[in-house]
């Protein structure tokens, strides 16, 4: 009649999957196997990803800074002073 906890009813045409109570530890091996695997994967890919990322950042940020200075008519020194001033005002508002 009634099935016990974890026992699934059989329905024709429907497939049910379940885990045994011994396989339900979702974090099993996360620190002992997962973190070393993560470090290994990062170390194997960092030389392919990092240079492209850094070059793109340098290219994009240089162009964006130049375009901003050209469109606003500011020199880089004035832009830097304005950014520092805005940061100080924002910081003062957050704290005060």
Tab-separated table of C-alpha atoms in Angstrom:
chain	number	residue	atom	x	y	z
A	1	UNK	CA	0.000	0.000	0.000
A	2	UNK	CA	1.941	2.984	1.258
A	3	UNK	CA	5.582	3.065	0.382
A	4	UNK	CA	8.287	4.100	2.793
A	5	UNK	CA	10.245	7.301	2.633
A	6	UNK	CA	12.351	7.480	-0.507
A	7	UNK	CA	10.591	4.689	-2.355
A	8	UNK	CA	9.183	6.008	-5.601
A	9	UNK	CA	5.941	4.833	-7.121
A	10	UNK	CA	6.156	3.125	-10.509
A	11	UNK	CA	4.315	5.029	-13.209
A	12	UNK	CA	4.223	3.649	-16.728
A	13	UNK	CA	6.177	5.778	-19.210
A	14	UNK	CA	7.834	7.910	-16.534
A	15	UNK	CA	11.360	7.254	-15.380
A	16	UNK	CA	12.336	8.315	-11.877
A	17	UNK	CA	15.846	8.568	-10.534
A	18	UNK	CA	16.867	8.746	-6.925
A	19	UNK	CA	20.050	8.754	-4.938
A	20	UNK	CA	20.803	6.425	-2.133
A	21	UNK	CA	21.263	8.054	1.271
A	22	UNK	CA	24.984	7.340	0.966
A	23	UNK	CA	25.353	9.462	-2.185
A	24	UNK	CA	23.515	12.579	-1.043
A	25	UNK	CA	26.449	14.441	0.484
A	26	UNK	CA	26.617	17.290	-2.031
A	27	UNK	CA	29.896	18.738	-0.728
A	28	UNK	CA	31.737	15.440	-0.496
A	29	UNK	CA	35.285	15.937	-1.746
A	30	UNK	CA	34.847	19.649	-2.397
A	31	UNK	CA	37.903	20.695	-0.403
A	32	UNK	CA	40.033	17.592	-0.867
A	33	UNK	CA	39.450	17.175	-4.617
A	34	UNK	CA	37.606	20.236	-5.878
A	35	UNK	CA	39.978	23.018	-4.812
A	36	UNK	CA	43.140	21.292	-6.080
A	37	UNK	CA	41.357	20.648	-9.374
A	38	UNK	CA	40.333	24.315	-9.573
A	39	UNK	CA	43.921	25.445	-8.961
A	40	UNK	CA	45.215	22.993	-11.569
A	41	UNK	CA	42.744	24.233	-14.187
A	42	UNK	CA	43.510	27.900	-13.492
A	43	UNK	CA	47.260	27.295	-13.688
A	44	UNK	CA	46.873	25.463	-16.992
A	45	UNK	CA	44.820	28.267	-18.601
A	46	UNK	CA	46.223	31.461	-17.064
A	47	UNK	CA	48.957	31.898	-19.690
A	48	UNK	CA	46.346	31.755	-22.461
A	49	UNK	CA	43.762	34.040	-20.887
A	50	UNK	CA	45.685	36.656	-18.891
A	51	UNK	CA	47.790	38.261	-21.679
A	52	UNK	CA	44.772	38.731	-23.931
A	53	UNK	CA	42.749	40.137	-21.076
A	54	UNK	CA	45.485	42.548	-20.006
A	55	UNK	CA	46.138	43.722	-23.565
A	56	UNK	CA	42.438	44.285	-24.149
A	57	UNK	CA	42.107	46.224	-20.888
A	58	UNK	CA	45.079	48.431	-21.749
A	59	UNK	CA	43.762	49.048	-25.262
A	60	UNK	CA	40.190	49.707	-24.197
A	61	UNK	CA	40.942	51.871	-21.180
A	62	UNK	CA	43.498	53.969	-23.077
A	63	UNK	CA	40.977	54.580	-25.843
A	64	UNK	CA	38.150	55.280	-23.422
A	65	UNK	CA	40.255	57.723	-21.401
A	66	UNK	CA	41.406	59.518	-24.562
A	67	UNK	CA	37.863	59.718	-25.916
A	68	UNK	CA	36.560	61.058	-22.596
A	69	UNK	CA	39.271	63.701	-22.455
A	70	UNK	CA	38.631	64.674	-26.084
A	71	UNK	CA	34.861	64.957	-25.697
A	72	UNK	CA	34.928	66.833	-22.387
A	73	UNK	CA	37.788	69.112	-23.388
A	74	UNK	CA	39.705	68.298	-20.220
A	75	UNK	CA	43.350	67.533	-19.881
A	76	UNK	CA	44.246	64.301	-18.083
A	77	UNK	CA	45.413	66.227	-15.009
A	78	UNK	CA	42.086	68.034	-14.691
A	79	UNK	CA	40.209	64.763	-15.213
A	80	UNK	CA	42.237	63.128	-12.467
A	81	UNK	CA	41.619	66.051	-10.111
A	82	UNK	CA	37.870	65.939	-10.844
A	83	UNK	CA	37.751	62.188	-10.243
A	84	UNK	CA	39.543	62.596	-6.908
A	85	UNK	CA	37.203	65.401	-5.894
A	86	UNK	CA	34.101	63.373	-6.804
A	87	UNK	CA	35.475	60.363	-4.945
A	88	UNK	CA	36.101	62.439	-1.819
A	89	UNK	CA	32.572	63.879	-1.933
A	90	UNK	CA	31.044	60.423	-2.435
A	91	UNK	CA	33.164	58.983	0.370
A	92	UNK	CA	32.146	61.817	2.688
A	93	UNK	CA	28.459	61.202	1.892
A	94	UNK	CA	28.797	57.483	2.575
A	95	UNK	CA	30.501	57.969	5.921
A	96	UNK	CA	28.858	61.131	7.145
